[in-house]
mmCIF file of C-alpha atoms in Angstrom:
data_model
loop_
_atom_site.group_PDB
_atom_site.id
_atom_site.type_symbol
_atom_site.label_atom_id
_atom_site.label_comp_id
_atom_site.label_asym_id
_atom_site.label_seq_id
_atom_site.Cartn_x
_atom_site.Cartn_y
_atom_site.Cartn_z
ATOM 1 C CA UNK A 243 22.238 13.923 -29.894
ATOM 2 C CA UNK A 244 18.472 14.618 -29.348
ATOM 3 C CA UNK A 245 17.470 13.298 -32.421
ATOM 4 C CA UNK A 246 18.306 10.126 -31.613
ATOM 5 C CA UNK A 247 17.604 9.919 -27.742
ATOM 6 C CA UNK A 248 14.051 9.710 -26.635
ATOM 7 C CA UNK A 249 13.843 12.169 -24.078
ATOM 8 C CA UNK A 250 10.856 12.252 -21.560
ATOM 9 C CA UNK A 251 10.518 14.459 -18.509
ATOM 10 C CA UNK A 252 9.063 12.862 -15.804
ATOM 11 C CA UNK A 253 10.077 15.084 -13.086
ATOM 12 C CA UNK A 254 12.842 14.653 -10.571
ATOM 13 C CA UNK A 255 11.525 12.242 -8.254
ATOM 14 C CA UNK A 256 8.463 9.607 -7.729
ATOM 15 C CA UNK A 257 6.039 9.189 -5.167
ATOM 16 C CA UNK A 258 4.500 6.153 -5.320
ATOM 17 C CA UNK A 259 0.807 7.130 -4.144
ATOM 18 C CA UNK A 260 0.310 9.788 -6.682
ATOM 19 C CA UNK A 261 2.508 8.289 -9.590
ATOM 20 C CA UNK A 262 1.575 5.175 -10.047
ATOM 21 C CA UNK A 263 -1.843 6.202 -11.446
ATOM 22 C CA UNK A 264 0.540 8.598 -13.414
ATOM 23 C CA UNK A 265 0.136 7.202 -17.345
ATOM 24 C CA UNK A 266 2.953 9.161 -18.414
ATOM 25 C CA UNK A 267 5.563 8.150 -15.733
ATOM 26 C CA UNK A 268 4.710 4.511 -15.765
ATOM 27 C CA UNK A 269 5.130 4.228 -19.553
ATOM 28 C CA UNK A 270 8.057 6.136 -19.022
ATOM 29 C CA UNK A 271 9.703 3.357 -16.982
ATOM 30 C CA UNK A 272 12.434 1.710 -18.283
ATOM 31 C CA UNK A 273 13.419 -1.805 -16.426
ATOM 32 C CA UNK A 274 16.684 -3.277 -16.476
ATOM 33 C CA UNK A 275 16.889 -7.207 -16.302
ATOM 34 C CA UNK A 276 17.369 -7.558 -12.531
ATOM 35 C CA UNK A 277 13.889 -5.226 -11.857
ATOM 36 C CA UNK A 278 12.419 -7.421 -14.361
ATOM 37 C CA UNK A 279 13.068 -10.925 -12.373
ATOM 38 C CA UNK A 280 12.291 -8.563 -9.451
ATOM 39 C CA UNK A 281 8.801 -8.297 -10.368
ATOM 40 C CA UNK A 282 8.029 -11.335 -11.601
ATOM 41 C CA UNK A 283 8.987 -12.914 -8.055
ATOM 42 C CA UNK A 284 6.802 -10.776 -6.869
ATOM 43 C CA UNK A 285 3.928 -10.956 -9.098
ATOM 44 C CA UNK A 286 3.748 -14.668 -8.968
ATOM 45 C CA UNK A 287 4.192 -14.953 -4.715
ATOM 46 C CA UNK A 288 1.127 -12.445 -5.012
ATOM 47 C CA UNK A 289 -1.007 -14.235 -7.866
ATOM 48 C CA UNK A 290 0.009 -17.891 -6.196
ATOM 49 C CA UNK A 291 -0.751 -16.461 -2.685
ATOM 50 C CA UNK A 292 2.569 -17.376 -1.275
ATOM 51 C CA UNK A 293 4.793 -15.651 1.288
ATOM 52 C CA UNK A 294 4.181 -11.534 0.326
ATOM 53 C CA UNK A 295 5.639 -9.511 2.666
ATOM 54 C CA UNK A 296 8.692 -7.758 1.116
ATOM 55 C CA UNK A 297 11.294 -4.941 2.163
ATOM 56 C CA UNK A 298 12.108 -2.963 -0.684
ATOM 57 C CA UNK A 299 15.516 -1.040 0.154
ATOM 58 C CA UNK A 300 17.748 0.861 -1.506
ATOM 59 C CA UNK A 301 20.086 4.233 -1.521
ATOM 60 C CA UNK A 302 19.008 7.786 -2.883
ATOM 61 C CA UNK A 303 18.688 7.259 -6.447
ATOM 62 C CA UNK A 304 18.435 3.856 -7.074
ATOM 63 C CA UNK A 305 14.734 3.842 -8.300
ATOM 64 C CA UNK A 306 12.700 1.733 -5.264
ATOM 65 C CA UNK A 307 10.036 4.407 -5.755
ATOM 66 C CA UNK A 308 9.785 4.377 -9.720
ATOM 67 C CA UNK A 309 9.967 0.160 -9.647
ATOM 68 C CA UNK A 310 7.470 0.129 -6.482
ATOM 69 C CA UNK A 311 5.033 2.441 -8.773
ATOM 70 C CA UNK A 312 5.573 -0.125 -11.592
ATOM 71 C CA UNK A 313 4.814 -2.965 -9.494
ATOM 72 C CA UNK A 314 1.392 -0.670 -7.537
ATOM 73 C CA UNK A 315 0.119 0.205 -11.461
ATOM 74 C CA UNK A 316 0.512 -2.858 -13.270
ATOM 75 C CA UNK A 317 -1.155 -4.651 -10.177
ATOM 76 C CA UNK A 318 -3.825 -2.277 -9.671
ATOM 77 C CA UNK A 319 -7.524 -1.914 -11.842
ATOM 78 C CA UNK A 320 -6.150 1.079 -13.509
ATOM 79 C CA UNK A 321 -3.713 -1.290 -15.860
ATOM 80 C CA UNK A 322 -3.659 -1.473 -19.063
ATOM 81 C CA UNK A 323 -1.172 -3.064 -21.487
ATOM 82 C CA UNK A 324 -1.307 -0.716 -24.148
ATOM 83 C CA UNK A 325 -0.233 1.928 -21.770
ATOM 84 C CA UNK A 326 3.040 0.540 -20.771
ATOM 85 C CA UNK A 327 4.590 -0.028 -24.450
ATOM 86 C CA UNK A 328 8.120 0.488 -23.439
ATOM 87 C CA UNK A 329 8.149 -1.702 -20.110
ATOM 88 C CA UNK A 330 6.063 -4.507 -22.146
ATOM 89 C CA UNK A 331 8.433 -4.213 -25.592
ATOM 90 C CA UNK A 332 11.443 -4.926 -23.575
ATOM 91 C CA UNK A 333 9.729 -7.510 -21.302
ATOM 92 C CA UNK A 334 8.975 -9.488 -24.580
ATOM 93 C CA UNK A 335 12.552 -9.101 -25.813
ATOM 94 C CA UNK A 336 14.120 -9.971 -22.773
ATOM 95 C CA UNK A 337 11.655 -12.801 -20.980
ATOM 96 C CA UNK A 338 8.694 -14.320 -22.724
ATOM 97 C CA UNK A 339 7.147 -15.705 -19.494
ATOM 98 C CA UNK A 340 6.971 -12.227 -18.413
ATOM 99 C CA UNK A 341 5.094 -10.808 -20.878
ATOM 100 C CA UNK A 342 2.435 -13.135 -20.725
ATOM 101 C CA UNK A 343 2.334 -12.744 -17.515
ATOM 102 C CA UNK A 344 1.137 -9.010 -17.698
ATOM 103 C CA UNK A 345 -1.679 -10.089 -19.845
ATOM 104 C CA UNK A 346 -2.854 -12.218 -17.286
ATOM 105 C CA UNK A 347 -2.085 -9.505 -14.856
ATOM 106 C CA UNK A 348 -4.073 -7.074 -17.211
ATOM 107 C CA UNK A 349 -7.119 -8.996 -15.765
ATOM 108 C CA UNK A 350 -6.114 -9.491 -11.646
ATOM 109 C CA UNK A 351 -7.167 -6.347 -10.132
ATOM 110 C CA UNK A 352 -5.856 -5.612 -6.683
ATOM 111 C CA UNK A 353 -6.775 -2.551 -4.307
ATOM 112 C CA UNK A 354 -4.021 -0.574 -3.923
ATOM 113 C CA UNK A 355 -3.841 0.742 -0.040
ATOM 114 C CA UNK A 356 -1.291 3.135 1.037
ATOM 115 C CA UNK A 357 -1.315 3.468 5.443
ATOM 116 C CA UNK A 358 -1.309 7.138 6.519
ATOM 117 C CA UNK A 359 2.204 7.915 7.574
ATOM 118 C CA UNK A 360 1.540 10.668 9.860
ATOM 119 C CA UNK A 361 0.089 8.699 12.447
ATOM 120 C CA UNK A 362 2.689 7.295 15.005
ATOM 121 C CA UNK A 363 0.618 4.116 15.611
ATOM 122 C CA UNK A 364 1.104 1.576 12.921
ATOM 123 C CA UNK A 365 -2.357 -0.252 12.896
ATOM 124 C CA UNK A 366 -4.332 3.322 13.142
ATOM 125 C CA UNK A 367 -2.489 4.055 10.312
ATOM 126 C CA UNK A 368 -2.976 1.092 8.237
ATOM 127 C CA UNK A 369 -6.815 1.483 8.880
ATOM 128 C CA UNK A 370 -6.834 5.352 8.002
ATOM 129 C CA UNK A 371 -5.327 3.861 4.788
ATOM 130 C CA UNK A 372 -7.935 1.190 3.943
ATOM 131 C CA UNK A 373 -10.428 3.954 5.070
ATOM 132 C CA UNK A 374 -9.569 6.249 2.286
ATOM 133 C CA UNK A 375 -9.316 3.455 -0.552
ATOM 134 C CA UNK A 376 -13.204 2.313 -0.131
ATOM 135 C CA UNK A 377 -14.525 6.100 0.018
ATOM 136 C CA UNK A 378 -11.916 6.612 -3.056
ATOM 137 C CA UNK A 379 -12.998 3.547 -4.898
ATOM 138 C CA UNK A 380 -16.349 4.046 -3.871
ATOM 139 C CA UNK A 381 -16.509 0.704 -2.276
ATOM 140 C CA UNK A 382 -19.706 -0.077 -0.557
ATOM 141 C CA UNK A 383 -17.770 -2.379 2.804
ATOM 142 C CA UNK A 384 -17.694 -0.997 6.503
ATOM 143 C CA UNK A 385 -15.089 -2.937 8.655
ATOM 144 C CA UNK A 386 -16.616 -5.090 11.477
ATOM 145 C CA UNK A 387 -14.144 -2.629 13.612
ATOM 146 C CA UNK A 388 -16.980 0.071 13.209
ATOM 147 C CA UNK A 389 -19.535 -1.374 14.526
ATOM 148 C CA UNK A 390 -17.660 -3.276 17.105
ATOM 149 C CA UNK A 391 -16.500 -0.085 18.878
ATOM 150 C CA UNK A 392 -20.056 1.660 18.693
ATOM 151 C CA UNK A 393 -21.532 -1.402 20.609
ATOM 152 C CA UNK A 394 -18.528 -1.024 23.090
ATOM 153 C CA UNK A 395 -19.492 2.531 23.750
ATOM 154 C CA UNK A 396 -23.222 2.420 24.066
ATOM 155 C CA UNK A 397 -21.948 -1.076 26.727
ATOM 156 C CA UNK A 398 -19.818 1.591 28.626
ATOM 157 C CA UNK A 399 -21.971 4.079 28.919
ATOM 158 C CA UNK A 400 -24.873 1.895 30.397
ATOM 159 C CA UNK A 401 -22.792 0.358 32.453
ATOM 160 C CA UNK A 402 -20.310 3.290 33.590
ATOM 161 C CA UNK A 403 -21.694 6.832 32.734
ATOM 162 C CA UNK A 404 -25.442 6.200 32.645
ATOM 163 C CA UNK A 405 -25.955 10.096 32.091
ATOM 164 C CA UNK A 406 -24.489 9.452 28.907
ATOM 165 C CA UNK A 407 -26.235 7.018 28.017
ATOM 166 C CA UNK A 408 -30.011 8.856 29.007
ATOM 167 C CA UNK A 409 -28.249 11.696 26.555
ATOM 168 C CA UNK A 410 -28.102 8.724 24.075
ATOM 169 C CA UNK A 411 -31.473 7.643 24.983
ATOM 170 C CA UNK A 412 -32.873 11.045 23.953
ATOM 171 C CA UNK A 413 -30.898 11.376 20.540
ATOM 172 C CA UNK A 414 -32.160 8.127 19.595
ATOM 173 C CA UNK A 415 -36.037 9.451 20.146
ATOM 174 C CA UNK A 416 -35.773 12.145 18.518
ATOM 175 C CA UNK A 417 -34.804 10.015 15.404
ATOM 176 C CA UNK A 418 -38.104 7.971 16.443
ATOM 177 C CA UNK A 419 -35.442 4.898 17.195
ATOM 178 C CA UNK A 420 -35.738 2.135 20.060
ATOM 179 C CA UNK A 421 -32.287 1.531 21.935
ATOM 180 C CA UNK A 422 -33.436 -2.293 21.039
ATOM 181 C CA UNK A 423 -33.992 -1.547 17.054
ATOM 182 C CA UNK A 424 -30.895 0.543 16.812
ATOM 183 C CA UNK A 425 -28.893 -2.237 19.181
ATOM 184 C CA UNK A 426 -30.167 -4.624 16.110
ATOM 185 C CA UNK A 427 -29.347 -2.665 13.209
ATOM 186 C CA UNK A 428 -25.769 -2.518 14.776
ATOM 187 C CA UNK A 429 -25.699 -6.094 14.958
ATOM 188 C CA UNK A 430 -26.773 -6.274 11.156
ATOM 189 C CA UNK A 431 -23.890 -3.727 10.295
ATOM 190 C CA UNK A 432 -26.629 -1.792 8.660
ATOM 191 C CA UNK A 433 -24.173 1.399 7.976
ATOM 192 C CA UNK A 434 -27.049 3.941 7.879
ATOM 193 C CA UNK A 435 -27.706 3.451 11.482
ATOM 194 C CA UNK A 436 -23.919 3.420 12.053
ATOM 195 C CA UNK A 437 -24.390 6.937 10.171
ATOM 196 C CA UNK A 438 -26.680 7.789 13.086
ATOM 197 C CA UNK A 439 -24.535 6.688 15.798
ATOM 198 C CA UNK A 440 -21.442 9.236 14.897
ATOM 199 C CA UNK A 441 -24.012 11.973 14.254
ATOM 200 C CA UNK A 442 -25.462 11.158 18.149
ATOM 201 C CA UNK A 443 -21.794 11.042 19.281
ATOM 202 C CA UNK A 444 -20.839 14.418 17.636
ATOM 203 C CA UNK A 445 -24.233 15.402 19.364
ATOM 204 C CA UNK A 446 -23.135 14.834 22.570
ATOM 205 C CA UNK A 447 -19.424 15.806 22.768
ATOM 206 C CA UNK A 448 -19.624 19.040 21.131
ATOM 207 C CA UNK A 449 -19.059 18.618 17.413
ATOM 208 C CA UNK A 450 -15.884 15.842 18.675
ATOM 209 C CA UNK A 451 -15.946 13.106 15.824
ATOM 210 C CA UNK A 452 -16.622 9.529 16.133
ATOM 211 C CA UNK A 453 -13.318 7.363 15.282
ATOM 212 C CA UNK A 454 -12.722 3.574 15.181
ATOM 213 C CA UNK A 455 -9.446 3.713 14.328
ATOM 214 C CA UNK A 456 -9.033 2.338 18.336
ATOM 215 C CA UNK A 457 -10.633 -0.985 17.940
ATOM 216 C CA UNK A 458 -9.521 -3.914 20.496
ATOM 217 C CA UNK A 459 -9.198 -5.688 17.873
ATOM 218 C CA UNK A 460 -5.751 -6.935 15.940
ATOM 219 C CA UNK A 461 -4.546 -6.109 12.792
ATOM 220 C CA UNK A 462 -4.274 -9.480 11.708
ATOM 221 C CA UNK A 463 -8.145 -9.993 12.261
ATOM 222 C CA UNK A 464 -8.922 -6.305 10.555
ATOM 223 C CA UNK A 465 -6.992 -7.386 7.517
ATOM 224 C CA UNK A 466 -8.886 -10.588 7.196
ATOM 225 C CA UNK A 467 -12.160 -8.951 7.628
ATOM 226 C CA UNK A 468 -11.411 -6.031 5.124
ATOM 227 C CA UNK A 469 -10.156 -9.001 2.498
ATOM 228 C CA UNK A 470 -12.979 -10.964 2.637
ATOM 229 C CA UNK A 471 -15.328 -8.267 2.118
ATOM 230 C CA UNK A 472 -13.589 -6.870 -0.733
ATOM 231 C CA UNK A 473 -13.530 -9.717 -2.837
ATOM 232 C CA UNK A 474 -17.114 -9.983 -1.912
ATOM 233 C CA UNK A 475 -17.818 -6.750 -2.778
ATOM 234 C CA UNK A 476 -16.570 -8.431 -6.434
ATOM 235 C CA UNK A 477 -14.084 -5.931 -8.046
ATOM 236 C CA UNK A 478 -10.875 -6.852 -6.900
ATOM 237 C CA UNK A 479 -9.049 -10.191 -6.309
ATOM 238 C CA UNK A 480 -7.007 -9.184 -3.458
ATOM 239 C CA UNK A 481 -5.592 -6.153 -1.258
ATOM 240 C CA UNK A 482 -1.790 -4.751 -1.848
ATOM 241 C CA UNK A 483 -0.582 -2.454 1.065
ATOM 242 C CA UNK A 484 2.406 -0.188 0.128
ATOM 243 C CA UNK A 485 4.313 1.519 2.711
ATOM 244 C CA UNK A 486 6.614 3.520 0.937
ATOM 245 C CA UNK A 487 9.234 5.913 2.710
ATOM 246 C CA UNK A 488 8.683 3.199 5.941
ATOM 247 C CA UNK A 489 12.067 3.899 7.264
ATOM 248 C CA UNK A 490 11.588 7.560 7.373
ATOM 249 C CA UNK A 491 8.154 6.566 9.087
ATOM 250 C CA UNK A 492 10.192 4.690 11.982
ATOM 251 C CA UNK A 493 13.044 7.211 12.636
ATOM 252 C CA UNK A 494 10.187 9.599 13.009
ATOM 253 C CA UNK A 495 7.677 6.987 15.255
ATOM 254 C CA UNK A 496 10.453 4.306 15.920
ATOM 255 C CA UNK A 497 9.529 4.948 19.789
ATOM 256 C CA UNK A 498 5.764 4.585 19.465
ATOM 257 C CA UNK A 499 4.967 2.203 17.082
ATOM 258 C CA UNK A 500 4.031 -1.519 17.896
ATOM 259 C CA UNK A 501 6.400 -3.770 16.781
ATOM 260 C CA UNK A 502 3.787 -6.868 17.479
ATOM 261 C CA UNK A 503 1.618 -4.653 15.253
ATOM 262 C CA UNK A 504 4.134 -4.674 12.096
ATOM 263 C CA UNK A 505 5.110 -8.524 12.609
ATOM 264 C CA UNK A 506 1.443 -9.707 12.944
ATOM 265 C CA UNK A 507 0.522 -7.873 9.616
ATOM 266 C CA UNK A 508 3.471 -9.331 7.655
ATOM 267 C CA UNK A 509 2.713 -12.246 9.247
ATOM 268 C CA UNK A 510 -0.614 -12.356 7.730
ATOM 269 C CA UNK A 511 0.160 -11.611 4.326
ATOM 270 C CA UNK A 512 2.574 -14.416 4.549
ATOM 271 C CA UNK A 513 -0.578 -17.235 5.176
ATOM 272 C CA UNK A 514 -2.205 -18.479 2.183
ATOM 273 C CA UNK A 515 -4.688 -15.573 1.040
ATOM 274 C CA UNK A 516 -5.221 -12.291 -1.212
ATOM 275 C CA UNK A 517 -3.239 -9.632 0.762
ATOM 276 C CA UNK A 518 0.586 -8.496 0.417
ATOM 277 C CA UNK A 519 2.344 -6.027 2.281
ATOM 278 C CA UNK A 520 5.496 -4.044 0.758
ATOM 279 C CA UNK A 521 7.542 -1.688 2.997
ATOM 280 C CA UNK A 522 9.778 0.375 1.242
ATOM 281 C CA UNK A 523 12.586 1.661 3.007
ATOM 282 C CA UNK A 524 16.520 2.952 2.544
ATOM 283 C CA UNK A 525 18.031 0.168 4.755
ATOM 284 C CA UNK A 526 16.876 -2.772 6.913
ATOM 285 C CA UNK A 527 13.861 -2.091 9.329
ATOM 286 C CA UNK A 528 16.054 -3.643 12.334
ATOM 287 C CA UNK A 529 19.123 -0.519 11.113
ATOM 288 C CA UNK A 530 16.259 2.128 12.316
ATOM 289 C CA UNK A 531 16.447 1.273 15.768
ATOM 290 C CA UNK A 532 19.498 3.526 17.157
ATOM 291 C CA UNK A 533 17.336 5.693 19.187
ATOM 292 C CA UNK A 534 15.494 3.004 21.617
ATOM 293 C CA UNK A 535 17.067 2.240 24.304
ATOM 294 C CA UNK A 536 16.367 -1.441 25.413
ATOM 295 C CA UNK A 537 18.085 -4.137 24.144
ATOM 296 C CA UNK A 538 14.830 -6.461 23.928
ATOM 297 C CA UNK A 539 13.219 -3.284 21.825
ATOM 298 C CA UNK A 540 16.088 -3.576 18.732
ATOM 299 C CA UNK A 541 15.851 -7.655 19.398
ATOM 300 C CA UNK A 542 12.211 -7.807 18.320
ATOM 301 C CA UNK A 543 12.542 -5.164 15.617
ATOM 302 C CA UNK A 544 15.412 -7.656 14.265
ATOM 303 C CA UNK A 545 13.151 -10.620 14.698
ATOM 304 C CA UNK A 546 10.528 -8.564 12.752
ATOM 305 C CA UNK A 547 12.819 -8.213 9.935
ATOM 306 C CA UNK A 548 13.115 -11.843 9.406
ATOM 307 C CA UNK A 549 9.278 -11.753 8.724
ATOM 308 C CA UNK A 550 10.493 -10.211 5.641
ATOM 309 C CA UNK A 551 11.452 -11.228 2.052
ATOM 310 C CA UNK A 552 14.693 -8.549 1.487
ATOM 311 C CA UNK A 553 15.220 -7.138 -1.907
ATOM 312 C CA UNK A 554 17.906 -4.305 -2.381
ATOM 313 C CA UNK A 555 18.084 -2.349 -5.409
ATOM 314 C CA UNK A 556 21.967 -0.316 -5.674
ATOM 315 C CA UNK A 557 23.016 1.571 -8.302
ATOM 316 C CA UNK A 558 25.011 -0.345 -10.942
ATOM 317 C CA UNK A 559 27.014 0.932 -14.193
ATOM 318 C CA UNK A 560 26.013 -2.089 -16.115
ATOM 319 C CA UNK A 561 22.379 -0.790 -15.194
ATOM 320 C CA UNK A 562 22.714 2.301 -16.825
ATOM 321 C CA UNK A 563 24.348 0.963 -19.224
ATOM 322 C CA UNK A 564 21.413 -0.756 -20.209
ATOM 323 C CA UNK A 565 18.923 1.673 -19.724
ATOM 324 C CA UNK A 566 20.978 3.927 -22.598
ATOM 325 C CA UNK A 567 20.525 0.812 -24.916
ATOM 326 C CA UNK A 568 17.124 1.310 -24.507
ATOM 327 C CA UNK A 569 16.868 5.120 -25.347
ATOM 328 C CA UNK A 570 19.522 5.729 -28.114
ATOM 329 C CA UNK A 571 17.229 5.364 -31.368
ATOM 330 C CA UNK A 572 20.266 3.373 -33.515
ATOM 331 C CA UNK A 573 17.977 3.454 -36.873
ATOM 332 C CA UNK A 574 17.946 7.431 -36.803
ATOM 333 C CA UNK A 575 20.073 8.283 -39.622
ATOM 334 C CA UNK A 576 21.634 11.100 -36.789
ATOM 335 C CA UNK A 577 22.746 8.391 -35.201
ATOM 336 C CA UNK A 578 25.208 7.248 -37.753
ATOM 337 C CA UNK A 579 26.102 10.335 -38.896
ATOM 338 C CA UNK A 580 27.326 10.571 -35.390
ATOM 339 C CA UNK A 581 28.923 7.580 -35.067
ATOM 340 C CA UNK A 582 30.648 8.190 -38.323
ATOM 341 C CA UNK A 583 32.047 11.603 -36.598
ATOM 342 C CA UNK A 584 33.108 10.163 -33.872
ATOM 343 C CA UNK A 585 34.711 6.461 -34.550
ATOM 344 C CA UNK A 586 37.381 6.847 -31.747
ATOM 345 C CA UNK A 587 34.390 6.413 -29.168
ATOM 346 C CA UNK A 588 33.033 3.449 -31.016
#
């Protein structure tokens, strides 16, 4: 049998924020039909900025994290269509449209941003996320949320704790600096004086870090601001944000997370513009919800859900059936000889 079955080991699961940039996994994906149509919906909402916010859910096993690497890779800068010979021979085979639609995907790069899922509050964890995709991509953009917060603090601290603000008088002299200069260069969003600031800061709270991950302002106006400067910035089209394993996120932060939060960011990515936003989970969001315990809580987590486009992958014979079509080699002269054995199974 192994001489006519094309065997690849890709491991025994997939994790969608280190595999996707995985060559050998991603050419190792085989699609059925239905994941095929999938993606095309998906691609073309996406490339024709229409409605992208999408719930991703399916059982143990059913291959939400493989297709959701698929979808991350063949979006991303990192694609290439002479990497993925199996998914694009059986693309052309199956749907022409789709195959010419990953050469024009070849040349749509997107930032990929995956939210940090160990932080109970959903837009701190979104911006932790986008945080770590410009210092890995090297991306030369600082979110207005920065420098927003550092002219909150140095407001405060005149106005409310004026010996920490002399403190913050002296650390700017010693870096020869003018509260009125430095005041400026925060206004400019010149990031080397924002350097300055969370050096002053760790300065004068004993080595504590500077974070603005608790910026007054809303995720819908951080996500605008952080897509406008990246296609700016010239590299990429557009932003996706993949949440994968979101349902195990909410049965572990269910009780802390902002549910305004999570409807105003697939809100956003549903308006006309460059973003998306893919959560993928086991079951419906609005299923997660057993352990509040007001009845308004589960309401708006159900309303939430409705911001949604639903898509449920399940494990189907006829899938697998296809998928062995795929990998039995029927030219390999084993094959035959096989066959020829064993004519009651044919």
């Amino acid at each position: 049998m192994e001489n006519f079955l094309k065997i690849v080991d890709t491991g025994y699961s997939i994790n969608v924020k280190s595999d996707y940039k995985n060559d050998n996994k991603i050419n190792s994906y085989i699609p059925v039909s239905k994941n095929l149509k999938l993606a095309d919906k998906i691609w073309n909402d996406i490339l024709n900025k229409k409605s992208s916010s999408y719930i991703i859910s399916g059982a143990y096993g059913t291959g939400k994290s493989y297709f959701t690497a698929i979808l991350s890779h063949i979006l991303s800068k990192n694609f290439k269509l002479d990497q993925i010979e199996i998914f694009s021979k059986i693309a052309k085979e199956k749907y022409v449209e789709i195959s010419e639609k990953l050469e024009k995907l070849e040349k749509e790069n997107y930032l990929i941003v995956f939210p940090e899922d160990t932080i109970p509050n959903f837009k701190e964890s979104v911006l932790l996320g986008v945080q770590r995709s410009i210092k890995e991509n090297n991306l030369d953009i600082s979110l207005n949320t920065e420098f927003d917060l550092v002219l909150e603090k140095i407001k405060n601290w005149e106005k409310n704790h004026p010996l920490f603000y002399n403190w913050y008088l002296d650390e700017l002299k010693k870096l020869n600096l003018s509260n009125e200069i430095f005041i400026n260069a925060i206004n400019n969003k010149e990031k080397k004086h924002y350097e300055a600031f969370k050096t002053i800061y760790s300065n004068l709270f004993a080595g504590e870090s500077f974070s603005s991950l608790n910026s007054l302002k809303g995720i819908s106006e951080i996500l605008e601001d952080f897509e406008k400067k990246l296609i700016e910035e010239g590299t990429y089209k557009g932003v996706i944000y993949i949440f994968d394993e979101f349902g195990r996120y909410l049965e572990s932060h269910i009780e802390t997370v902002d549910v305004k939060e999570v409807q105003d960011a697939a809100e956003y990515c549903n308006g006309f513009n460059n973003s998306a936003l893919i959560l993928v989970t086991h079951k419906d969001i609005f299923q997660y919800t057993r352990r509040l315990s007001k009845k308004d809580n589960i309401n708006e987590w159900e309303k939430v859900s409705g911001r949604f486009k639903k898509e449920h992958l399940s494990f189907e014979k006829t899938n697998i059936l296809e998928i062995i079509s795929h990998t039995l080699n029927k030219n390999a002269v084993h094959y035959y000889k096989y066959k020829d054995e064993n004519k009651v199974f044919f």
